[in-house]
Tab-separated table of C-alpha atoms and ligand atoms in Angstrom:
chain	number	residue	atom	x	y	z
A	3	MET	CA	48.657	37.546	-46.932
A	4	GLN	CA	51.806	38.293	-44.914
A	5	LEU	CA	53.530	35.796	-42.686
A	6	GLN	CA	55.114	37.076	-39.533
A	7	GLN	CA	58.379	35.477	-38.551
A	8	SER	CA	57.092	34.506	-35.083
A	9	PHE	CA	54.078	32.835	-36.723
A	10	MET	CA	56.400	30.720	-38.890
A	11	PHE	CA	58.479	29.537	-35.970
A	12	GLU	CA	55.366	29.003	-33.865
A	13	LEU	CA	54.002	26.674	-36.548
A	14	MET	CA	57.325	24.814	-36.757
A	15	GLU	CA	57.764	24.574	-32.997
A	16	ARG	CA	54.241	23.314	-32.384
A	17	ASP	CA	55.034	19.978	-34.049
A	18	ASP	CA	58.822	20.147	-33.746
A	19	PHE	CA	59.684	20.557	-37.457
A	20	GLU	CA	63.361	20.383	-38.359
A	21	GLU	CA	63.334	22.484	-41.508
A	22	VAL	CA	61.022	24.316	-43.901
A	23	VAL	CA	62.465	25.508	-47.217
A	24	PHE	CA	60.893	27.904	-49.733
A	25	PHE	CA	62.008	27.760	-53.368
A	26	GLN	CA	61.083	30.189	-56.139
A	27	ASP	CA	62.194	30.512	-59.715
A	28	ALA	CA	60.612	33.495	-61.491
A	29	ARG	CA	61.677	32.242	-64.934
A	30	THR	CA	59.554	29.114	-64.630
A	31	GLY	CA	56.933	30.412	-62.182
A	32	LEU	CA	57.983	27.810	-59.618
A	33	LYS	CA	56.863	28.422	-56.043
A	34	ALA	CA	57.534	25.423	-53.825
A	35	ILE	CA	57.678	24.636	-50.117
A	36	VAL	CA	59.469	21.585	-48.712
A	37	ALA	CA	58.762	20.654	-45.097
A	38	ILE	CA	61.123	18.231	-43.368
A	39	HIS	CA	59.450	17.134	-40.172
A	40	ASP	CA	61.723	14.532	-38.588
A	41	THR	CA	64.795	12.647	-39.813
A	42	THR	CA	65.494	10.564	-36.692
A	43	LEU	CA	64.966	7.316	-38.602
A	44	GLY	CA	66.507	8.420	-41.921
A	45	PRO	CA	66.084	10.935	-44.765
A	46	ALA	CA	62.610	12.447	-45.049
A	47	LEU	CA	60.460	10.654	-47.623
A	48	GLY	CA	57.286	12.189	-49.057
A	49	GLY	CA	55.518	13.050	-52.295
A	50	THR	CA	55.340	16.336	-54.179
A	51	ARG	CA	51.828	17.768	-54.433
A	52	ILE	CA	50.880	20.399	-57.029
A	53	TRP	CA	47.731	22.236	-55.988
A	54	SER	CA	46.151	25.655	-56.526
A	55	TYR	CA	45.973	26.787	-52.911
A	56	LYS	CA	43.819	29.799	-52.036
A	57	ASN	CA	46.875	31.482	-50.534
A	58	GLU	CA	50.416	30.775	-49.322
A	59	VAL	CA	49.380	30.243	-45.713
A	60	ASP	CA	47.054	27.407	-46.793
A	61	ALA	CA	49.920	25.865	-48.772
A	62	LEU	CA	52.227	26.108	-45.773
A	63	ARG	CA	49.685	24.595	-43.384
A	64	ASP	CA	49.000	21.742	-45.809
A	65	VAL	CA	52.661	20.864	-46.348
A	66	LEU	CA	53.305	20.873	-42.585
A	67	ARG	CA	50.283	18.658	-41.875
A	68	LEU	CA	51.244	16.199	-44.622
A	69	ALA	CA	54.938	16.084	-43.668
A	70	LYS	CA	54.169	15.261	-40.036
A	71	ALA	CA	51.818	12.466	-41.116
A	72	MET	CA	54.671	11.014	-43.215
A	73	THR	CA	56.910	10.764	-40.140
A	74	LEU	CA	54.309	8.604	-38.388
A	75	LYS	CA	53.560	6.600	-41.527
A	76	SER	CA	57.220	5.730	-42.233
A	77	ALA	CA	57.945	4.926	-38.598
A	78	ALA	CA	54.839	2.768	-38.248
A	79	ALA	CA	55.657	0.909	-41.466
A	80	GLY	CA	59.007	-0.102	-39.967
A	81	LEU	CA	60.959	1.942	-42.539
A	82	ASN	CA	64.223	3.717	-41.916
A	83	PHE	CA	62.963	6.984	-43.347
A	84	GLY	CA	61.727	10.172	-41.785
A	85	GLY	CA	58.801	12.367	-42.754
A	86	GLY	CA	58.632	15.203	-45.249
A	87	LYS	CA	56.455	16.577	-48.006
A	88	ALA	CA	56.612	19.182	-50.761
A	89	VAL	CA	53.979	21.374	-52.356
A	90	ILE	CA	54.243	23.357	-55.571
A	91	ILE	CA	51.702	26.169	-55.643
A	92	GLY	CA	49.531	26.370	-58.774
A	93	ASP	CA	47.036	24.515	-60.924
A	94	PRO	CA	48.888	21.455	-62.278
A	95	LYS	CA	46.976	21.729	-65.584
A	96	LYS	CA	48.291	25.269	-66.076
A	97	ILE	CA	51.756	25.440	-64.525
A	98	LYS	CA	53.224	21.998	-65.060
A	99	ASN	CA	55.880	21.734	-67.771
A	100	GLU	CA	59.338	20.237	-68.215
A	101	VAL	CA	61.250	23.409	-67.321
A	102	LEU	CA	59.340	23.982	-64.075
A	103	LEU	CA	59.742	20.339	-63.015
A	104	ARG	CA	63.471	20.321	-63.811
A	105	SER	CA	63.967	23.590	-61.979
A	106	TYR	CA	62.200	22.002	-58.994
A	107	GLY	CA	64.472	18.922	-59.345
A	108	ARG	CA	67.568	21.116	-59.012
A	109	PHE	CA	66.262	22.584	-55.772
A	110	ILE	CA	65.561	19.078	-54.419
A	111	GLN	CA	69.153	18.096	-55.318
A	112	SER	CA	70.422	21.103	-53.356
A	113	LEU	CA	68.983	19.553	-50.164
A	114	GLY	CA	71.684	16.879	-50.480
A	115	GLY	CA	69.404	13.903	-49.818
A	116	ARG	CA	67.706	15.128	-46.658
A	117	PHE	CA	64.435	14.926	-48.624
A	118	ILE	CA	63.463	12.226	-51.142
A	119	THR	CA	60.314	12.734	-53.170
A	120	GLY	CA	57.831	10.911	-55.389
A	121	GLU	CA	54.360	11.343	-56.884
A	122	ASP	CA	51.300	12.721	-55.104
A	123	VAL	CA	48.121	14.632	-55.989
A	124	GLY	CA	48.834	16.663	-59.153
A	125	THR	CA	52.019	14.758	-60.086
A	126	THR	CA	52.464	11.547	-62.058
A	127	VAL	CA	55.201	8.955	-62.446
A	128	GLY	CA	56.045	10.728	-65.743
A	129	ASP	CA	56.606	13.998	-63.853
A	130	ILE	CA	58.857	12.259	-61.331
A	131	ARG	CA	60.918	10.872	-64.220
A	132	ILE	CA	61.427	14.439	-65.457
A	133	ILE	CA	62.390	15.648	-61.950
A	134	LYS	CA	64.829	12.720	-61.800
A	135	THR	CA	66.862	14.177	-64.682
A	136	GLU	CA	68.059	16.827	-62.190
A	137	THR	CA	68.205	14.928	-58.900
A	138	ASP	CA	69.105	11.545	-57.434
A	139	TYR	CA	66.626	12.044	-54.622
A	140	VAL	CA	63.406	10.680	-56.102
A	141	SER	CA	61.696	7.299	-55.993
A	142	GLY	CA	58.612	5.586	-57.395
A	143	VAL	CA	59.629	5.652	-61.067
A	144	LYS	CA	59.896	1.908	-61.700
A	145	LEU	CA	57.059	0.274	-59.770
A	146	ASP	CA	53.491	1.618	-59.656
A	147	PRO	CA	52.756	1.793	-55.903
A	148	SER	CA	48.931	1.558	-56.188
A	149	PRO	CA	48.532	-2.243	-56.618
A	150	PHE	CA	50.903	-2.683	-53.660
A	151	THR	CA	48.749	-0.338	-51.585
A	152	ALA	CA	45.713	-2.462	-52.497
A	153	TYR	CA	47.580	-5.634	-51.531
A	154	GLY	CA	48.345	-4.141	-48.101
A	155	VAL	CA	44.727	-3.058	-47.591
A	156	TYR	CA	43.606	-6.574	-48.535
A	157	HIS	CA	45.875	-8.089	-45.850
A	158	GLY	CA	44.778	-5.397	-43.403
A	159	ILE	CA	41.120	-6.331	-43.957
A	160	LYS	CA	41.956	-9.992	-43.302
A	161	ALA	CA	43.675	-9.039	-40.017
A	162	CYS	CA	40.601	-7.023	-38.963
A	163	LEU	CA	38.314	-9.968	-39.749
A	164	GLU	CA	40.465	-12.262	-37.643
A	165	TYR	CA	40.449	-9.781	-34.765
A	166	VAL	CA	36.667	-9.244	-34.830
A	167	PHE	CA	35.339	-12.647	-35.946
A	168	GLY	CA	38.276	-14.939	-35.073
A	169	ASP	CA	38.660	-15.996	-38.734
A	170	ASP	CA	40.379	-14.178	-41.608
A	171	CYS	CA	38.612	-16.094	-44.361
A	172	LEU	CA	36.965	-13.748	-46.878
A	173	ASP	CA	34.592	-16.301	-48.347
A	174	GLY	CA	31.071	-14.882	-47.959
A	175	VAL	CA	32.264	-11.745	-46.156
A	176	HIS	CA	30.518	-8.575	-47.381
A	177	VAL	CA	32.762	-5.581	-48.160
A	178	ALA	CA	31.480	-2.165	-49.337
A	179	VAL	CA	34.155	-0.299	-51.332
A	180	GLN	CA	33.896	3.480	-51.889
A	181	GLY	CA	36.108	4.639	-54.773
A	182	LEU	CA	37.274	2.421	-57.631
A	183	GLY	CA	40.417	4.192	-58.733
A	184	LYS	CA	43.927	2.792	-58.913
A	185	VAL	CA	43.716	1.238	-55.432
A	186	GLY	CA	39.977	0.531	-55.040
A	187	SER	CA	39.587	-1.406	-58.310
A	188	GLU	CA	42.575	-3.657	-57.528
A	189	LEU	CA	41.231	-4.242	-54.020
A	190	VAL	CA	37.851	-5.261	-55.469
A	191	ARG	CA	39.615	-7.782	-57.722
A	192	LEU	CA	41.523	-9.328	-54.794
A	193	LEU	CA	38.372	-9.491	-52.630
A	194	ILE	CA	36.211	-11.108	-55.323
A	195	GLU	CA	38.956	-13.627	-56.098
A	196	SER	CA	38.875	-14.610	-52.409
A	197	GLY	CA	35.107	-15.216	-52.445
A	198	ALA	CA	33.943	-11.972	-50.799
A	199	LYS	CA	30.622	-10.337	-51.684
A	200	VAL	CA	31.532	-6.814	-52.801
A	201	THR	CA	29.292	-3.748	-53.116
A	202	VAL	CA	30.923	-0.811	-54.887
A	203	THR	CA	30.362	2.829	-55.650
A	204	ASP	CA	32.104	5.573	-57.618
A	205	ILE	CA	31.133	8.792	-59.366
A	206	ASP	CA	32.893	7.528	-62.501
A	207	GLU	CA	30.621	5.213	-64.507
A	208	GLU	CA	33.434	3.526	-66.427
A	209	ARG	CA	35.148	2.485	-63.229
A	210	VAL	CA	31.903	1.086	-61.826
A	211	LYS	CA	31.308	-0.863	-65.041
A	212	ALA	CA	34.711	-2.552	-64.821
A	213	CYS	CA	33.958	-3.729	-61.254
A	214	LEU	CA	30.471	-4.973	-62.136
A	215	GLU	CA	32.121	-7.134	-64.795
A	216	MET	CA	34.268	-8.660	-62.046
A	217	GLY	CA	31.067	-9.631	-60.146
A	218	ALA	CA	30.556	-6.693	-57.758
A	219	GLU	CA	27.170	-5.067	-57.022
A	220	TYR	CA	26.536	-1.311	-57.242
A	221	VAL	CA	24.921	1.328	-55.017
A	222	GLU	CA	24.622	5.100	-55.554
A	223	PRO	CA	27.536	7.051	-53.972
A	224	SER	CA	25.275	8.547	-51.285
A	225	ARG	CA	24.045	5.087	-50.176
A	226	ILE	CA	27.419	3.414	-49.599
A	227	TYR	CA	27.545	4.362	-45.902
A	228	SER	CA	24.301	2.567	-45.049
A	229	VAL	CA	25.107	-0.721	-46.814
A	230	GLU	CA	24.721	-3.560	-44.290
A	231	CYS	CA	28.110	-5.204	-44.497
A	232	ASP	CA	31.022	-6.580	-42.499
A	233	VAL	CA	33.608	-4.092	-43.777
A	234	PHE	CA	33.278	-0.545	-45.088
A	235	SER	CA	36.371	0.273	-47.156
A	236	PRO	CA	36.886	3.984	-47.978
A	237	CYS	CA	39.164	4.192	-51.035
A	238	ALA	CA	38.229	7.627	-52.419
A	239	LEU	CA	38.404	10.736	-50.280
A	240	GLY	CA	39.519	11.888	-46.840
A	241	GLY	CA	37.153	13.018	-44.073
A	242	VAL	CA	34.465	10.452	-44.930
A	243	ILE	CA	34.071	9.341	-41.309
A	244	ASN	CA	32.323	12.382	-39.861
A	245	ASP	CA	29.302	13.414	-37.741
A	246	SER	CA	26.841	12.877	-40.562
A	247	THR	CA	28.153	9.563	-41.988
A	248	ILE	CA	29.046	7.793	-38.741
A	249	LYS	CA	25.460	7.239	-37.655
A	250	ARG	CA	24.617	5.666	-40.998
A	251	LEU	CA	27.342	3.015	-40.864
A	252	ARG	CA	26.061	-0.601	-40.677
A	253	CYS	CA	29.412	-2.376	-40.543
A	254	ARG	CA	31.711	-3.960	-37.936
A	255	ILE	CA	34.982	-2.750	-39.488
A	256	VAL	CA	36.227	0.375	-41.309
A	257	ALA	CA	39.354	-0.517	-43.303
A	258	GLY	CA	40.364	1.215	-46.522
A	259	ALA	CA	43.066	3.013	-48.467
A	260	ALA	CA	41.947	6.653	-48.298
A	261	ASN	CA	44.198	9.079	-46.438
A	262	ASN	CA	42.800	10.990	-43.437
A	263	GLN	CA	39.546	9.011	-43.283
A	264	LEU	CA	38.595	10.444	-39.875
A	265	GLU	CA	37.388	14.032	-40.127
A	266	SER	CA	38.851	14.557	-36.650
A	267	GLU	CA	40.315	12.457	-33.833
A	268	LYS	CA	36.996	12.351	-31.982
A	269	HIS	CA	35.545	10.278	-34.828
A	270	GLY	CA	38.040	7.521	-33.962
A	271	ASP	CA	36.563	7.450	-30.433
A	272	MET	CA	33.019	7.534	-31.837
A	273	LEU	CA	33.704	4.470	-34.006
A	274	ALA	CA	35.088	2.612	-30.973
A	275	ASN	CA	31.995	3.543	-28.915
A	276	LEU	CA	29.784	2.097	-31.659
A	277	GLY	CA	31.759	-1.161	-31.532
A	278	ILE	CA	33.233	-0.568	-35.009
A	279	LEU	CA	36.893	-1.528	-35.409
A	280	TYR	CA	38.896	1.144	-37.251
A	281	ALA	CA	42.092	0.178	-39.096
A	282	PRO	CA	44.190	3.388	-38.884
A	283	ASP	CA	44.575	4.684	-42.451
A	284	TYR	CA	48.310	5.300	-42.467
A	285	ILE	CA	48.985	1.783	-41.190
A	286	ILE	CA	46.711	-0.113	-43.592
A	287	ASN	CA	47.550	2.000	-46.682
A	288	ALA	CA	51.357	1.877	-46.268
A	289	GLY	CA	51.926	-0.697	-49.056
A	290	GLY	CA	52.712	2.009	-51.629
A	291	LEU	CA	55.134	3.790	-49.318
A	292	ILE	CA	56.910	0.517	-48.491
A	293	THR	CA	57.262	-0.056	-52.268
A	294	VAL	CA	58.699	3.415	-52.908
A	295	ALA	CA	61.152	3.012	-50.001
A	296	HIS	CA	62.294	-0.390	-51.323
A	297	GLU	CA	62.747	0.958	-54.817
A	298	TYR	CA	64.904	3.812	-53.516
A	299	GLN	CA	67.114	1.500	-51.456
A	300	CYS	CA	67.513	-0.996	-54.316
A	301	THR	CA	68.356	1.756	-56.833
A	302	ASN	CA	71.068	3.044	-54.488
A	303	GLN	CA	72.546	-0.440	-54.231
A	304	TYR	CA	72.237	-1.054	-58.019
A	305	LYS	CA	69.881	-3.972	-57.323
A	306	GLU	CA	66.562	-5.025	-58.848
A	307	VAL	CA	63.560	-4.900	-56.491
A	308	ASP	CA	62.841	-8.383	-55.130
A	309	THR	CA	59.052	-8.355	-55.593
A	310	GLU	CA	58.500	-11.535	-53.593
A	311	MET	CA	60.303	-10.075	-50.593
A	312	LEU	CA	58.430	-6.797	-51.030
A	313	LEU	CA	55.036	-8.555	-50.986
A	314	LYS	CA	56.046	-10.451	-47.815
A	315	GLU	CA	56.913	-7.174	-46.143
A	316	ILE	CA	53.583	-5.641	-47.180
A	317	GLU	CA	51.743	-8.660	-45.744
A	318	GLN	CA	53.200	-7.641	-42.354
A	319	ILE	CA	50.653	-4.803	-42.346
A	320	GLY	CA	48.213	-7.417	-41.010
A	321	SER	CA	50.296	-8.330	-37.944
A	322	ARG	CA	51.158	-4.663	-37.373
A	323	LEU	CA	47.450	-3.824	-37.211
A	324	LYS	CA	46.792	-6.634	-34.738
A	325	GLU	CA	49.598	-5.308	-32.527
A	326	ILE	CA	48.051	-1.827	-32.642
A	327	PHE	CA	44.618	-3.228	-31.725
A	328	ARG	CA	46.217	-4.887	-28.681
A	329	ILE	CA	47.875	-1.587	-27.664
A	330	SER	CA	44.480	0.113	-27.869
A	331	GLU	CA	43.035	-2.555	-25.520
A	332	ASN	CA	45.809	-2.046	-22.991
A	333	ILE	CA	46.263	1.726	-22.796
A	334	LEU	CA	43.675	3.843	-21.034
A	335	ASP	CA	43.142	7.559	-21.587
A	336	SER	CA	42.776	10.185	-18.823
A	337	SER	CA	39.103	9.276	-18.346
A	338	GLY	CA	39.912	5.577	-17.908
A	339	ARG	CA	38.701	4.483	-21.378
A	340	GLN	CA	40.677	2.434	-23.887
A	341	VAL	CA	42.477	4.666	-26.377
A	342	SER	CA	41.184	4.528	-29.960
A	343	THR	CA	43.077	2.428	-32.506
A	344	HIS	CA	43.956	5.718	-34.232
A	345	LYS	CA	45.669	6.993	-31.058
A	346	ALA	CA	47.294	3.577	-30.480
A	347	ALA	CA	48.900	3.780	-33.945
A	348	GLU	CA	50.422	7.151	-33.065
A	349	ILE	CA	51.750	5.821	-29.748
A	350	TRP	CA	53.284	2.844	-31.559
A	351	ALA	CA	54.979	4.969	-34.233
A	352	MET	CA	56.315	7.524	-31.726
A	353	GLU	CA	57.706	4.753	-29.543
A	354	ARG	CA	59.793	3.456	-32.467
A	355	ILE	CA	61.153	6.953	-33.214
A	356	GLU	CA	62.006	7.546	-29.550
A	357	LYS	CA	63.711	4.168	-29.114
A	358	LEU	CA	65.849	4.483	-32.245
A	359	GLY	CA	66.449	8.190	-31.627
A	360	GLY	CA	67.938	7.239	-28.254
A	361	MET	CA	70.239	4.708	-29.929
A	362	LYS	CA	71.540	7.350	-32.363
A	363	LYS	CA	72.938	9.343	-29.457
A	364	MET	CA	75.398	6.513	-28.782
A	365	PHE	CA	78.996	7.512	-29.711
A	366	ILE	CA	80.484	5.404	-32.518
A	367	PRO	CA	84.260	5.907	-33.026
A	368	GLN	CA	85.084	6.684	-36.701
B	5	LIG	P1	42.268	7.575	-57.622
B	5	LIG	O1	42.188	9.037	-57.877
B	5	LIG	O2	42.835	6.673	-58.669
B	5	LIG	O3	40.800	7.006	-57.270
B	5	LIG	C1	39.883	7.667	-56.469
B	5	LIG	C2	38.489	7.243	-56.936
B	5	LIG	O4	37.516	7.789	-56.050
B	5	LIG	C3	38.155	7.739	-58.332
B	5	LIG	O5	37.701	6.656	-59.133
B	5	LIG	C4	37.050	8.770	-58.088
B	5	LIG	O6	36.105	8.839	-59.162
B	5	LIG	C5	36.417	8.213	-56.823
B	5	LIG	N1	35.611	9.171	-56.096
B	5	LIG	C6	35.844	10.499	-55.904
B	5	LIG	N2	34.842	11.048	-55.182
B	5	LIG	C7	33.983	10.038	-54.897
B	5	LIG	C8	32.759	9.978	-54.171
B	5	LIG	N3	32.218	11.046	-53.611
B	5	LIG	N4	32.139	8.765	-54.072
B	5	LIG	C9	32.666	7.665	-54.666
B	5	LIG	N5	33.823	7.683	-55.360
B	5	LIG	C10	34.463	8.853	-55.473
B	5	LIG	O7	43.049	7.427	-56.247
B	5	LIG	P2	43.815	6.155	-55.666
B	5	LIG	O8	45.237	6.249	-56.036
B	5	LIG	O9	43.036	4.924	-55.981
B	5	LIG	O10	43.749	6.462	-54.095
B	5	LIG	C11	42.547	6.306	-53.376
B	5	LIG	C12	42.743	6.853	-51.966
B	5	LIG	O11	43.803	6.137	-51.325
B	5	LIG	C13	43.130	8.330	-51.893
B	5	LIG	O12	42.599	8.880	-50.714
B	5	LIG	C14	44.656	8.272	-51.766
B	5	LIG	O13	45.165	9.429	-51.126
B	5	LIG	C15	44.816	7.043	-50.899
B	5	LIG	N6	46.123	6.382	-51.044
B	5	LIG	C16	46.535	5.950	-52.283
B	5	LIG	C17	47.766	5.317	-52.401
B	5	LIG	C18	48.255	4.808	-53.737
B	5	LIG	O14	49.224	4.025	-53.760
B	5	LIG	N7	47.628	5.169	-54.836
B	5	LIG	C19	48.568	5.120	-51.254
B	5	LIG	C20	48.103	5.540	-50.011
B	5	LIG	C21	46.876	6.182	-49.923
């Protein structure tokens, strides 16, 4: 499929992208795209995804969508980083090897620090370590971000409970967790330790077994949406809040780790109309990103990560969510209805970028 130049710039202009870079290295088979969306708050931070896209246009659209989401996520998490993302085109099982990853690392170095990368779908911490042999601009090689993501989701759930029921105590609260991977299983552990009743599901039997041993109950994957519970926590896939699942939900809160939980923006409004509080995904699941950002800053200053301080910062996800819920109460849309919490999160993140972007224009004598 051919890309016309006007189409490229149209795509970039639509969401005000700063830079899109294409890298290829025929010797290694590397084909990569790096999208830098916005660096108002600092260098663009975002993972490298390796995926066998149907075609190059799909790869380009995906990297743009993901990079823009990173701008909002970093800004909303209070980090001084911008948003970016990279994709390498190909099946990770077939194309990934040391030479390709190191070749990719050299290209990342050539961006001079405007883009800092880490793991994502199709890449592992081991891969990032290999990329790091060629570039200083990587993070997420010392600390595993997943348990920190779970810790943030746990505090986010507590904030939602306080907002809805006036009490953040988890004792006796019923949470249904979909997906028991790196984040979901750790979340289940934290919830059970706090006295919650937890119903779980996964398509992987081993993962289910480990959670049953912790004291969770099991339902078939297709039945998780209709579990009568206080909190439904999607920790597997994106797009799980959609036209068909939304009417089956029997919960008061949706709060989980999965990225892009809403199939589209209208599903955020639909949840609000049903009286279900939605914790915007990129706010509640920012614990891993906060960890990666800390690690990068500490490495640059030759310091060890202060885990206690890091956990305190991740706990702030709870108060951030409550602030966003208040914004959603106070801002009305064009038809006079409260904006969804999803929209409120975007307003909040954009406000931070605009405020600090304005400050950057101030002249500082050298
Ligand atoms: P993971 O791959 O370790 O776990 C995902 C789990 O979901 C797996 O156990 C898989 O078997 C299960 N699953 C897949 N399809 C399912 C289905 N139809 N029903 C039930 N279970 C199903 O991933 P993870 O790192 O735990 O991340 C979980 C989600 O959180 C993903 O959407 C990810 O993008 C998002 N996220 C993760 C992090 C992190 O730090 N790992 C950070 C932010 C967001």
